[in-house]
Coordinates of C-alpha atoms in Angstrom, one line a residue:
Chain Z
M496 CA -26.1 -16.0 -18.4
T497 CA -24.1 -19.1 -17.9
I498 CA -20.4 -18.5 -17.2
A499 CA -18.0 -20.9 -18.8
I500 CA -14.2 -20.9 -18.4
S501 CA -12.1 -21.3 -21.5
T502 CA -9.8 -23.9 -20.0
G503 CA -9.4 -26.4 -17.2
C504 CA -6.8 -26.0 -14.5
L505 CA -3.6 -25.0 -16.2
V506 CA -1.7 -27.5 -13.9
C507 CA -3.9 -30.5 -13.4
D508 CA -6.7 -29.9 -16.0
S509 CA -9.5 -30.3 -13.5
A510 CA -12.6 -28.2 -14.2
L511 CA -12.5 -24.7 -12.7
D512 CA -15.6 -23.0 -11.2
A513 CA -16.3 -19.3 -11.9
A514 CA -18.4 -17.0 -9.7
D515 CA -21.7 -15.8 -11.1
A516 CA -20.2 -12.4 -12.1
P517 CA -16.5 -12.8 -12.3
E518 CA -14.4 -9.6 -12.5
K519 CA -11.1 -9.2 -14.3
G520 CA -8.3 -9.8 -11.8
E521 CA -10.4 -12.3 -9.7
I522 CA -8.6 -15.3 -8.4
I523 CA -10.0 -18.8 -9.1
E524 CA -8.5 -21.6 -7.1
C525 CA -8.5 -25.1 -8.6
G526 CA -10.5 -27.4 -6.3
S527 CA -8.3 -30.3 -7.0
C528 CA -4.7 -29.1 -6.9
G529 CA -5.1 -25.6 -5.3
Q530 CA -3.4 -23.8 -8.2
E531 CA -4.5 -20.2 -8.4
H532 CA -5.7 -18.7 -11.7
E533 CA -6.4 -15.1 -12.5
V534 CA -9.4 -14.0 -14.6
T535 CA -7.9 -12.1 -17.5
G536 CA -11.0 -11.6 -19.6
V537 CA -14.8 -11.8 -19.4
A538 CA -16.7 -11.5 -22.6
A539 CA -19.8 -13.1 -24.0
G540 CA -20.2 -15.5 -21.1
L541 CA -16.7 -16.8 -21.5
V542 CA -14.0 -16.3 -18.9
T543 CA -10.3 -16.6 -19.8
V544 CA -7.7 -17.3 -17.1
E545 CA -4.0 -17.4 -16.7
L546 CA -1.8 -18.6 -13.8
A547 CA -2.1 -16.1 -11.0
P548 CA 0.9 -13.9 -10.5
E549 CA 3.3 -14.8 -7.7
V550 CA 4.1 -12.3 -4.9
E551 CA 6.9 -10.0 -5.9
E552 CA 9.3 -8.2 -3.6
D553 CA 7.8 -4.7 -4.3
W554 CA 4.2 -5.7 -3.7
G555 CA 2.5 -4.0 -0.8
E556 CA 0.5 -1.1 0.5
Chain W
M1415 CA -12.7 -3.5 -22.0
N1416 CA -14.6 -2.2 -25.0
E1417 CA -17.2 0.0 -23.3
P1418 CA -16.0 3.3 -21.8
V1419 CA -16.1 3.3 -18.0
D1420 CA -16.0 6.2 -15.5
V1421 CA -13.4 4.5 -13.3
L1422 CA -10.8 2.0 -14.3
V1423 CA -9.4 0.3 -11.2
S1424 CA -5.9 -0.8 -12.0
V1425 CA -5.2 -4.0 -10.2
T1426 CA -2.6 -6.8 -10.1
M1427 CA -5.3 -9.1 -8.7
L1428 CA -8.8 -8.4 -7.2
R1429 CA -8.6 -8.3 -3.5
P1430 CA -11.6 -7.8 -1.1
E1431 CA -10.8 -4.1 -1.1
E1432 CA -11.2 -3.7 -4.8
R1433 CA -14.4 -5.7 -4.7
L1434 CA -15.7 -3.3 -2.1
L1435 CA -14.6 -0.3 -4.2
L1436 CA -16.3 -1.6 -7.4
D1437 CA -19.5 -2.1 -5.5
A1438 CA -19.3 1.4 -3.9
L1439 CA -18.6 3.1 -7.3
R1440 CA -21.4 1.2 -9.0
G1441 CA -23.7 1.9 -6.2
R1442 CA -23.2 5.6 -6.8
G1443 CA -24.1 5.3 -10.4
L1444 CA -20.6 5.2 -11.9
T1445 CA -19.4 2.6 -14.3
A1446 CA -16.3 0.9 -13.1
A1447 CA -14.2 -2.0 -14.2
T1448 CA -11.0 -3.6 -13.1
G1449 CA -8.0 -3.5 -15.4
L1450 CA -4.9 -5.5 -15.6
A1451 CA -1.6 -4.2 -17.0
R1452 CA -2.6 -4.9 -20.6
D1453 CA -6.0 -3.1 -20.1
V1454 CA -4.2 0.0 -19.0
G1455 CA -1.9 -0.4 -22.0
A1456 CA -4.9 -0.6 -24.3
V1457 CA -6.1 2.7 -22.9
L1458 CA -2.7 4.3 -23.3
N1459 CA -2.5 3.1 -26.8
G1460 CA -6.0 4.3 -27.7
T1461 CA -7.3 0.9 -28.5
A1462 CA -9.7 1.1 -25.5
P1463 CA -11.7 4.1 -24.5
A1464 CA -10.2 6.3 -21.8
P1465 CA -11.9 6.3 -18.4
A1466 CA -12.6 9.5 -16.6
T1467 CA -10.1 8.5 -14.0
I1468 CA -7.8 5.6 -13.0
L1469 CA -7.8 4.4 -9.5
V1470 CA -4.4 2.8 -8.9
R1471 CA -4.6 -0.3 -6.8
T1472 CA -1.8 -2.1 -8.4
L1473 CA 0.2 -4.2 -5.9
S1474 CA 3.7 -3.7 -7.3
H1475 CA 5.1 -0.3 -6.3
R1476 CA 7.0 0.0 -9.5
D1477 CA 4.0 -0.9 -11.7
A1478 CA 1.7 1.3 -9.7
A1479 CA 3.9 4.3 -10.3
Q1480 CA 4.2 3.4 -14.0
V1481 CA 0.4 3.3 -14.4
A1482 CA -0.1 6.6 -12.7
R1483 CA 2.8 8.3 -14.6
R1484 CA 1.6 7.2 -18.0
A1485 CA -2.0 7.8 -17.3
E1486 CA -1.3 11.4 -16.3
A1487 CA 0.9 11.9 -19.4
A1488 CA -2.0 10.7 -21.5
G1489 CA -4.3 13.2 -19.8
I1490 CA -6.1 10.8 -17.5
P1491 CA -6.2 11.7 -13.8
A1492 CA -4.8 9.1 -11.5
L1493 CA -5.7 8.5 -7.9
N1494 CA -3.2 8.4 -6.3
T1495 CA -1.1 10.7 -8.4
A1496 CA 2.2 9.6 -9.7
A1497 CA 4.0 12.1 -7.6
A1498 CA 2.3 10.9 -4.4
L1499 CA 3.1 7.3 -5.4
D1500 CA 6.7 8.1 -5.9
V1501 CA 7.0 9.4 -2.4
C1502 CA 4.8 6.8 -0.7
N1503 CA 6.7 3.9 -2.3
D1504 CA 10.0 5.1 -1.0
K1505 CA 10.6 5.3 2.7
G1506 CA 13.9 7.2 2.0
L1507 CA 12.1 9.9 0.1
Q1508 CA 9.5 10.2 2.8
A1509 CA 12.3 10.6 5.4
L1510 CA 14.0 13.3 3.4
L1511 CA 10.7 15.1 2.7
F1512 CA 9.5 15.0 6.3
G1513 CA 12.9 16.1 7.5
S1514 CA 13.1 19.1 5.2
H1515 CA 9.6 20.2 6.1
D1516 CA 9.9 19.7 9.9
V1517 CA 7.2 17.0 9.9
P1518 CA 7.8 14.9 13.1
H1519 CA 9.4 11.7 12.0
P1520 CA 12.0 9.3 13.5
R1521 CA 15.5 10.4 12.8
S1522 CA 16.6 8.6 9.7
F1523 CA 19.7 8.2 7.5
H1524 CA 20.4 6.5 4.2
A1525 CA 23.2 3.9 4.6
Y1526 CA 25.1 2.6 1.6
A1527 CA 27.2 0.0 3.3
D1528 CA 27.3 -2.1 6.5
D1529 CA 29.9 0.2 8.1
E1530 CA 27.6 3.1 7.6
I1531 CA 24.8 1.3 9.4
A1532 CA 27.2 0.7 12.3
A1533 CA 28.2 4.3 12.4
F1534 CA 24.6 5.5 12.4
G1535 CA 23.8 3.0 15.1
D1536 CA 26.4 4.5 17.3
R1537 CA 25.2 8.0 16.5
L1538 CA 21.5 7.3 17.1
G1539 CA 22.0 4.8 19.9
W1540 CA 21.2 1.1 19.7
P1541 CA 18.7 -0.4 19.0
I1542 CA 18.1 0.9 15.5
V1543 CA 15.6 0.0 12.8
V1544 CA 16.9 -0.9 9.3
K1545 CA 14.4 -0.9 6.4
P1546 CA 14.5 -1.4 2.7
L1547 CA 13.6 1.8 1.0
S1548 CA 10.7 0.1 -0.8
A1549 CA 9.0 -2.7 1.0
S1550 CA 5.7 -3.3 2.6
W1551 CA 3.8 -5.5 5.1
G1552 CA 6.9 -5.3 7.4
R1553 CA 9.0 -7.3 5.0
G1554 CA 12.7 -6.8 5.5
V1555 CA 12.3 -4.5 8.4
V1556 CA 14.6 -5.4 11.3
R1557 CA 15.5 -4.1 14.7
L1558 CA 19.2 -4.4 15.4
G1559 CA 20.3 -4.2 19.0
S1560 CA 24.0 -3.9 18.7
R1561 CA 27.0 -4.1 16.3
D1562 CA 26.9 -7.9 17.0
T1563 CA 23.4 -8.2 15.6
L1564 CA 24.3 -6.0 12.7
D1565 CA 27.1 -8.5 12.0
A1566 CA 24.5 -11.3 11.9
W1567 CA 22.2 -9.2 9.6
S1568 CA 25.2 -8.4 7.3
G1569 CA 26.2 -12.0 7.1
G1570 CA 22.7 -13.0 6.0
R1571 CA 22.5 -10.2 3.5
E1572 CA 25.9 -11.1 2.0
S1573 CA 24.8 -14.7 1.5
T1574 CA 22.1 -13.6 -0.9
D1575 CA 23.3 -10.2 -2.0
A1576 CA 27.1 -10.3 -2.4
A1577 CA 27.0 -7.2 -4.7
G1578 CA 25.2 -5.1 -2.1
K1579 CA 22.1 -4.4 -4.3
A1580 CA 20.1 -4.0 -1.1
F1581 CA 21.7 -0.7 -0.5
P1582 CA 20.9 2.0 0.3
V1583 CA 18.8 1.1 3.3
L1584 CA 17.1 3.4 5.7
V1585 CA 18.5 3.5 9.2
Q1586 CA 16.1 4.8 11.7
E1587 CA 16.0 5.5 15.4
Y1588 CA 14.0 3.0 17.3
I1589 CA 11.0 4.6 18.9
E1590 CA 9.8 3.0 22.1
K1591 CA 6.0 3.0 21.8
P1592 CA 3.0 1.8 23.7
D1593 CA 1.7 -1.7 22.7
H1594 CA 0.3 -0.1 19.5
D1595 CA 0.8 2.3 16.8
L1596 CA -1.8 4.2 14.7
R1597 CA -3.1 3.7 11.2
V1598 CA -5.1 6.6 9.9
I1599 CA -7.0 6.4 6.7
V1600 CA -7.0 9.7 4.8
I1601 CA -9.4 10.3 1.9
G1602 CA -8.8 13.5 0.0
T1603 CA -7.3 15.5 2.9
Q1604 CA -9.5 14.2 5.6
P1605 CA -8.6 11.5 8.2
V1606 CA -11.8 9.4 8.2
V1607 CA -10.8 6.7 10.7
A1608 CA -8.0 6.0 13.1
I1609 CA -7.2 2.6 14.4
Q1610 CA -4.7 1.3 17.0
R1611 CA -2.7 -1.7 15.8
H1612 CA -1.9 -3.8 18.8
S1613 CA 0.9 -6.4 18.8
T1614 CA 3.2 -8.1 21.1
D1615 CA 5.8 -7.9 18.3
W1616 CA 7.5 -4.6 17.9
R1617 CA 6.2 -4.5 14.3
T1618 CA 2.5 -3.8 14.2
N1619 CA 1.6 -4.7 10.6
T1620 CA -1.8 -6.4 10.4
H1621 CA -0.1 -8.7 7.9
L1622 CA 2.0 -9.9 10.8
G1623 CA -1.1 -10.6 12.9
A1624 CA -1.6 -7.3 14.7
S1625 CA -5.1 -6.7 16.0
V1626 CA -7.0 -3.4 15.5
S1627 CA -9.3 -1.2 17.5
R1628 CA -10.9 2.1 16.6
T1629 CA -9.7 5.2 18.4
D1630 CA -10.5 8.9 18.3
I1631 CA -9.3 11.2 15.6
T1632 CA -7.5 13.7 17.8
E1633 CA -6.4 17.3 16.9
D1634 CA -2.8 16.0 16.8
I1635 CA -3.8 13.3 14.2
I1636 CA -5.7 15.9 12.1
L1637 CA -2.7 18.2 12.2
L1638 CA -0.2 15.6 11.2
C1639 CA -2.4 14.3 8.4
K1640 CA -2.7 17.8 7.1
R1641 CA 1.0 18.2 7.2
V1642 CA 1.3 15.1 5.1
T1643 CA -1.3 16.0 2.5
D1644 CA 0.1 19.5 2.3
L1645 CA 3.3 17.9 1.1
I1646 CA 2.1 15.1 -1.2
G1647 CA -1.4 16.3 -2.2
P1648 CA -4.9 15.0 -1.5
G1649 CA -5.4 11.3 -2.1
F1650 CA -6.1 7.9 -0.5
Y1651 CA -3.6 7.1 2.1
G1652 CA -2.8 5.0 5.1
V1653 CA -0.8 7.2 7.4
D1654 CA 1.1 5.4 10.1
L1655 CA 1.8 7.3 13.3
I1656 CA 3.8 6.3 16.3
E1657 CA 3.8 7.7 19.8
D1658 CA 7.1 8.1 21.5
I1659 CA 6.5 7.0 25.2
R1660 CA 9.3 9.4 26.3
D1661 CA 7.5 12.6 25.3
K1662 CA 4.0 11.3 24.3
Q1663 CA 4.3 13.0 21.0
L1664 CA 3.1 11.5 17.7
R1665 CA 5.5 11.1 14.8
V1666 CA 4.7 10.2 11.2
L1667 CA 6.3 6.9 10.6
E1668 CA 5.3 6.4 6.9
V1669 CA 2.5 7.0 4.4
N1670 CA 1.1 4.2 2.3
A1671 CA -0.6 4.8 -1.0
N1672 CA -2.4 1.6 -1.4
P1673 CA -3.9 1.0 2.0
E1674 CA -5.8 -2.2 2.7
F1675 CA -9.0 -1.8 4.6
A1676 CA -11.4 -4.7 4.1
R1677 CA -10.3 -6.6 7.3
S1678 CA -10.1 -3.5 9.5
S1679 CA -13.4 -2.0 8.2
R1680 CA -15.2 -5.0 9.7
E1681 CA -13.8 -3.9 13.1
H1682 CA -14.3 -0.2 12.9
G1683 CA -17.4 0.0 10.8
V1684 CA -16.4 3.0 8.7
D1685 CA -17.3 2.6 5.0
I1686 CA -13.9 3.4 3.5
A1687 CA -14.9 2.2 0.1
G1688 CA -18.0 4.4 0.1
L1689 CA -16.1 7.5 1.2
L1690 CA -13.5 7.0 -1.4
A1691 CA -16.2 6.5 -4.0
D1692 CA -17.8 9.8 -2.9
L1693 CA -14.5 11.5 -3.5
I1694 CA -14.2 10.0 -7.0
V1695 CA -17.8 11.1 -7.8
E1696 CA -16.9 14.6 -6.7
R1697 CA -13.7 14.6 -8.7
I1698 CA -15.2 13.5 -12.0
G1699 CA -18.0 16.0 -11.8
G1700 CA -20.9 14.4 -10.0
I1701 CA -23.2 11.6 -10.9
P1702 CA -23.0 10.8 -14.6
A1703 CA -25.8 11.6 -16.9
G1704 CA -28.7 9.2 -17.1
V1705 CA -28.5 8.2 -13.4

């Protein structure tokens, strides 16, 4: 099944590339500007993304 | 997430560890999916089917505890449990728990102001270690050699934290150790691998560049890990141990409830994800029907 992403880069609008079998939570980096996006949904061959979360002070092991 | 899954892996983002876990769970015939906060919410609200268990790999300590607490209230077992996460995410609670149960641990105090840090420094003997109660990857952990260096630390803190929101902090005796400490991965109640973390820095977090090498799981390590799991229950933990070069005895430095293992697994070769998947299979009652 061909995987399509619902949007271009949310910063520079360049095309984003998804892995063959993306998982929710996966990070996709824009090849043009480096902005990280997070996969928020995978359904019917369509991947939705949002800007990846920034590191917060209580993140960790 | 419309189809029911055996295991919902709660994540903030997918790291190599969660990728390995998904592969291991699926390789054992379980259905598994990652879930972001809203997916967990859908389960709690009944708009998505409940998994047999939730594996909490959420990066935010606060959010991880929320996920586990609410899942358990909804009748869904969480790994780690909310109670374990509460303890693991708070170095102060750990110090109190270990202290009240005679688990070997560096002497530790809660300080609520700079002058209390100074007083505890005089009492413990300088240098001391000051830690935020909830922090990871070595962030905010400092070694203070004297009242003068405490003044410098206090000045920096005040410039960004005039109200003293950083308090309480944990003040801990500084343990002189060899050039390494130990990270032990515990699955259920069993230590499955022990690694030495080597660093020229006094902090040995791999996030700060420490290198790792596998070492034997000794009787002392087994005993200390048992003392920990007796207190906080079985789970998936990274137990940090430190050897005091004065008496050669191991002490429990802290317990982490969301241990990273992808990088170190390449060094030591133990299939952490597979062993954790085995535990989950066992907990949810064996291989699901049809497999």
